[in-house]
mmCIF file of C-alpha atoms in Angstrom:
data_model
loop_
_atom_site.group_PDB
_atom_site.id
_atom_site.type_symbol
_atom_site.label_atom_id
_atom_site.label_comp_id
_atom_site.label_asym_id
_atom_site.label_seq_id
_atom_site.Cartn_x
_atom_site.Cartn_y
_atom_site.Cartn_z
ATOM 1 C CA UNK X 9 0.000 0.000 0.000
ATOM 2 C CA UNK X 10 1.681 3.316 -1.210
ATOM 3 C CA UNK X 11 2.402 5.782 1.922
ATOM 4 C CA UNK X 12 -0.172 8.307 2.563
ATOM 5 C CA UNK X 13 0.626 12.032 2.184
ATOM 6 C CA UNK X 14 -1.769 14.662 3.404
ATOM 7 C CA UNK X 15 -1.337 18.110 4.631
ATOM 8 C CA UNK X 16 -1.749 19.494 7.816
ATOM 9 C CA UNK X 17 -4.898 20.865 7.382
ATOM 10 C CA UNK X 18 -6.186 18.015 5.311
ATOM 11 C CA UNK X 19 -5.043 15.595 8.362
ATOM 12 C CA UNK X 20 -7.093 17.903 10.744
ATOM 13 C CA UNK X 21 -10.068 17.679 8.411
ATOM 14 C CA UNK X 22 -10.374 14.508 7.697
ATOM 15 C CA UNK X 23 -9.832 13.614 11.627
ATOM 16 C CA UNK X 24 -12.728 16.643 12.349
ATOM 17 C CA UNK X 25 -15.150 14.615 9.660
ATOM 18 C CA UNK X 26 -14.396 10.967 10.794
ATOM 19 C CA UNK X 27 -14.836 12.603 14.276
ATOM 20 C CA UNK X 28 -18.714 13.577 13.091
ATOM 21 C CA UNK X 29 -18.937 10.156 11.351
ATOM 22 C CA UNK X 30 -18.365 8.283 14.180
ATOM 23 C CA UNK X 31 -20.283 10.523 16.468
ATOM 24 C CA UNK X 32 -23.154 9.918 14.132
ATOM 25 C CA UNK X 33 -22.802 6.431 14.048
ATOM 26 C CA UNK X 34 -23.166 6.216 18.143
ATOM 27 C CA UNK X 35 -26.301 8.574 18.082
ATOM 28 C CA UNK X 36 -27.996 5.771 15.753
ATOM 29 C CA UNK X 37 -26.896 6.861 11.802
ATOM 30 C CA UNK X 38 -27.035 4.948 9.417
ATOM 31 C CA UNK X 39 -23.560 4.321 7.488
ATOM 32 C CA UNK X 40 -24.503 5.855 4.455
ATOM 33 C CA UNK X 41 -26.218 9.036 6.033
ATOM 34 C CA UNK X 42 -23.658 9.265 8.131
ATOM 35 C CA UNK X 43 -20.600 9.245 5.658
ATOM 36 C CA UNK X 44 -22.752 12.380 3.718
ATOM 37 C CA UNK X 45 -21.477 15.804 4.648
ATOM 38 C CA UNK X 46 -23.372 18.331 2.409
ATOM 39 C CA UNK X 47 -21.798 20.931 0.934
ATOM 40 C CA UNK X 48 -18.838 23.096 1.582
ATOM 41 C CA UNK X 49 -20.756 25.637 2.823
ATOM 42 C CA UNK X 50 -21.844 23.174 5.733
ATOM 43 C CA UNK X 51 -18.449 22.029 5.824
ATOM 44 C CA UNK X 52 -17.192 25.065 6.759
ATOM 45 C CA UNK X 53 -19.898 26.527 8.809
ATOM 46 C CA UNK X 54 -20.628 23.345 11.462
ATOM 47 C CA UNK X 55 -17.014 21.510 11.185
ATOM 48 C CA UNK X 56 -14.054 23.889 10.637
ATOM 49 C CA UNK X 57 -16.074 27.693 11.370
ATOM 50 C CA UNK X 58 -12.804 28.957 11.753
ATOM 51 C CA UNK X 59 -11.716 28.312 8.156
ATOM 52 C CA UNK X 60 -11.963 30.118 5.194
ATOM 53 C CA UNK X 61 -14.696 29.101 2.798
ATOM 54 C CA UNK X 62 -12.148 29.024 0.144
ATOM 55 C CA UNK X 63 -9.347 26.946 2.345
ATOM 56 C CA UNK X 64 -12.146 24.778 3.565
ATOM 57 C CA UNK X 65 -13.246 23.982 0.058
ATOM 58 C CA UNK X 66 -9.439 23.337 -1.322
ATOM 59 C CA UNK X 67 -8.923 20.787 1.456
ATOM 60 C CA UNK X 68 -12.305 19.085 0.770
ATOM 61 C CA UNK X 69 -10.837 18.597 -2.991
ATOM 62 C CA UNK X 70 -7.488 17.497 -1.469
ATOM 63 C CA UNK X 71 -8.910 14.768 0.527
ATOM 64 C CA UNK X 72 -10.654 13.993 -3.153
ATOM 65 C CA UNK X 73 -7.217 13.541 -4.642
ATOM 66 C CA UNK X 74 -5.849 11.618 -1.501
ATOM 67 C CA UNK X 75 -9.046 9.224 -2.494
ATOM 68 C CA UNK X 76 -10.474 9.323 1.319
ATOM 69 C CA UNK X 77 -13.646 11.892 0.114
ATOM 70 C CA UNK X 78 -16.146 11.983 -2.994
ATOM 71 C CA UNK X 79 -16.643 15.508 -3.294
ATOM 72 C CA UNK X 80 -19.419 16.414 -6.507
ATOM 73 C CA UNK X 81 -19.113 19.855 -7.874
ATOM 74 C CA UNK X 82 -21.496 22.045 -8.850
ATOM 75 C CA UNK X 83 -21.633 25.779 -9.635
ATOM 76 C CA UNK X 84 -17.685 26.038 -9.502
ATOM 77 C CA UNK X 85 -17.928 24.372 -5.698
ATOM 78 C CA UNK X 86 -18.252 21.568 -3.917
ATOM 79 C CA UNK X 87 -22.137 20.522 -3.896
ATOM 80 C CA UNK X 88 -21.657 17.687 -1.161
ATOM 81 C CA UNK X 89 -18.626 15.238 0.137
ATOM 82 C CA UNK X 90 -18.717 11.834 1.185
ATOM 83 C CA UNK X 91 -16.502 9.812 3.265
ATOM 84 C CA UNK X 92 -15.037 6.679 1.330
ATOM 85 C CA UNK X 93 -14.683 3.225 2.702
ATOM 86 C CA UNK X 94 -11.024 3.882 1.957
ATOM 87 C CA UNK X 95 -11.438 6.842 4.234
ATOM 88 C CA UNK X 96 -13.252 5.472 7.039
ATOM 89 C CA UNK X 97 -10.746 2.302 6.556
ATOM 90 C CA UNK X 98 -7.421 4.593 7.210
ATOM 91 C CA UNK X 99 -8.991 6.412 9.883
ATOM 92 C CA UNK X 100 -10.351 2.651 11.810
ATOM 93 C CA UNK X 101 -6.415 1.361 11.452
ATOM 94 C CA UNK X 102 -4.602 5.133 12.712
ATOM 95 C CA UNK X 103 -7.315 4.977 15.861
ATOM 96 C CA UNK X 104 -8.349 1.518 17.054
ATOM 97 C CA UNK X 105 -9.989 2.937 19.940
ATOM 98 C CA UNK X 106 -12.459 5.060 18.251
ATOM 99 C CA UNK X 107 -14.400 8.433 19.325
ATOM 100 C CA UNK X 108 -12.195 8.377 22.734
ATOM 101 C CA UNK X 109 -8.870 8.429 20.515
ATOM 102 C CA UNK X 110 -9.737 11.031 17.719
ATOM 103 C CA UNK X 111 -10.767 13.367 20.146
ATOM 104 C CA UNK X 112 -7.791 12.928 21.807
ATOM 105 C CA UNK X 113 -5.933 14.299 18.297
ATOM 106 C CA UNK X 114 -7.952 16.836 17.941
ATOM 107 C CA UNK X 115 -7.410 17.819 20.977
ATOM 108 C CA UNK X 116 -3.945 18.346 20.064
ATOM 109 C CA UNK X 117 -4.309 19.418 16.739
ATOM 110 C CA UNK X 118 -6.970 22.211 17.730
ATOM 111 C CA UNK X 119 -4.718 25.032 16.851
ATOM 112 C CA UNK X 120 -4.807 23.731 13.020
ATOM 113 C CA UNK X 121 -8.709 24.066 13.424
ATOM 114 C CA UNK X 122 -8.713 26.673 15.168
ATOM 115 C CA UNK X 123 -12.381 25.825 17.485
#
């Protein structure tokens, strides 16, 4: 398997969104609604509100390219995102113990969100 290469703020995105996921997935979602994340505009506005709708969008379409989001444009945007089984699969193996464990990271990583 080739060596995954994100960014910093992709890393803290993708660890904000499999945060939700999983949060979603204890509160009773089902998979599929809960891998769905709307559009950037939601994105930006209930899971990074610090971030720039422009920086928030360019990481969405970085996690695209890393293969770990579906993001579907429309009117020169991104018109929803959904996490990928490849996704939700790297995130499972870098914290075996779950919601407990990515909170911890984001804990530490807070200062890339900026909450």
């Amino acid at each position: 398997m080739a060596e995954i290469k994100l960014t910093n703020d992709s890393d803290a995105l993708i660890c904000a969104l499999y945060k939700e996921y999983l949060q979603r997935r204890k509160d009773g979602t089902p998979k599929n609604d809960a891998k769905y994340f709307g559009g950037v505009d939601y994105i930006q506005q209930n899971i990074v509100p610090k971030w720039s709708l422009g920086d928030t969008e360019e990481t969405l379409w970085e996690l695209h390219r890393a293969g770990f989001l579906v993001c579907k444009p429309a009117d020169n945007t991104v018109h929803f995102a959904i996490l990928t089984d490849d996704g939700i699969v790297y995130m499972e193996n870098r914290f075996k113990d779950g919601l407990s464990e990515v909170l911890g990271y984001i804990e530490k990583i807070k200062s890339i969100l900026l909450w």
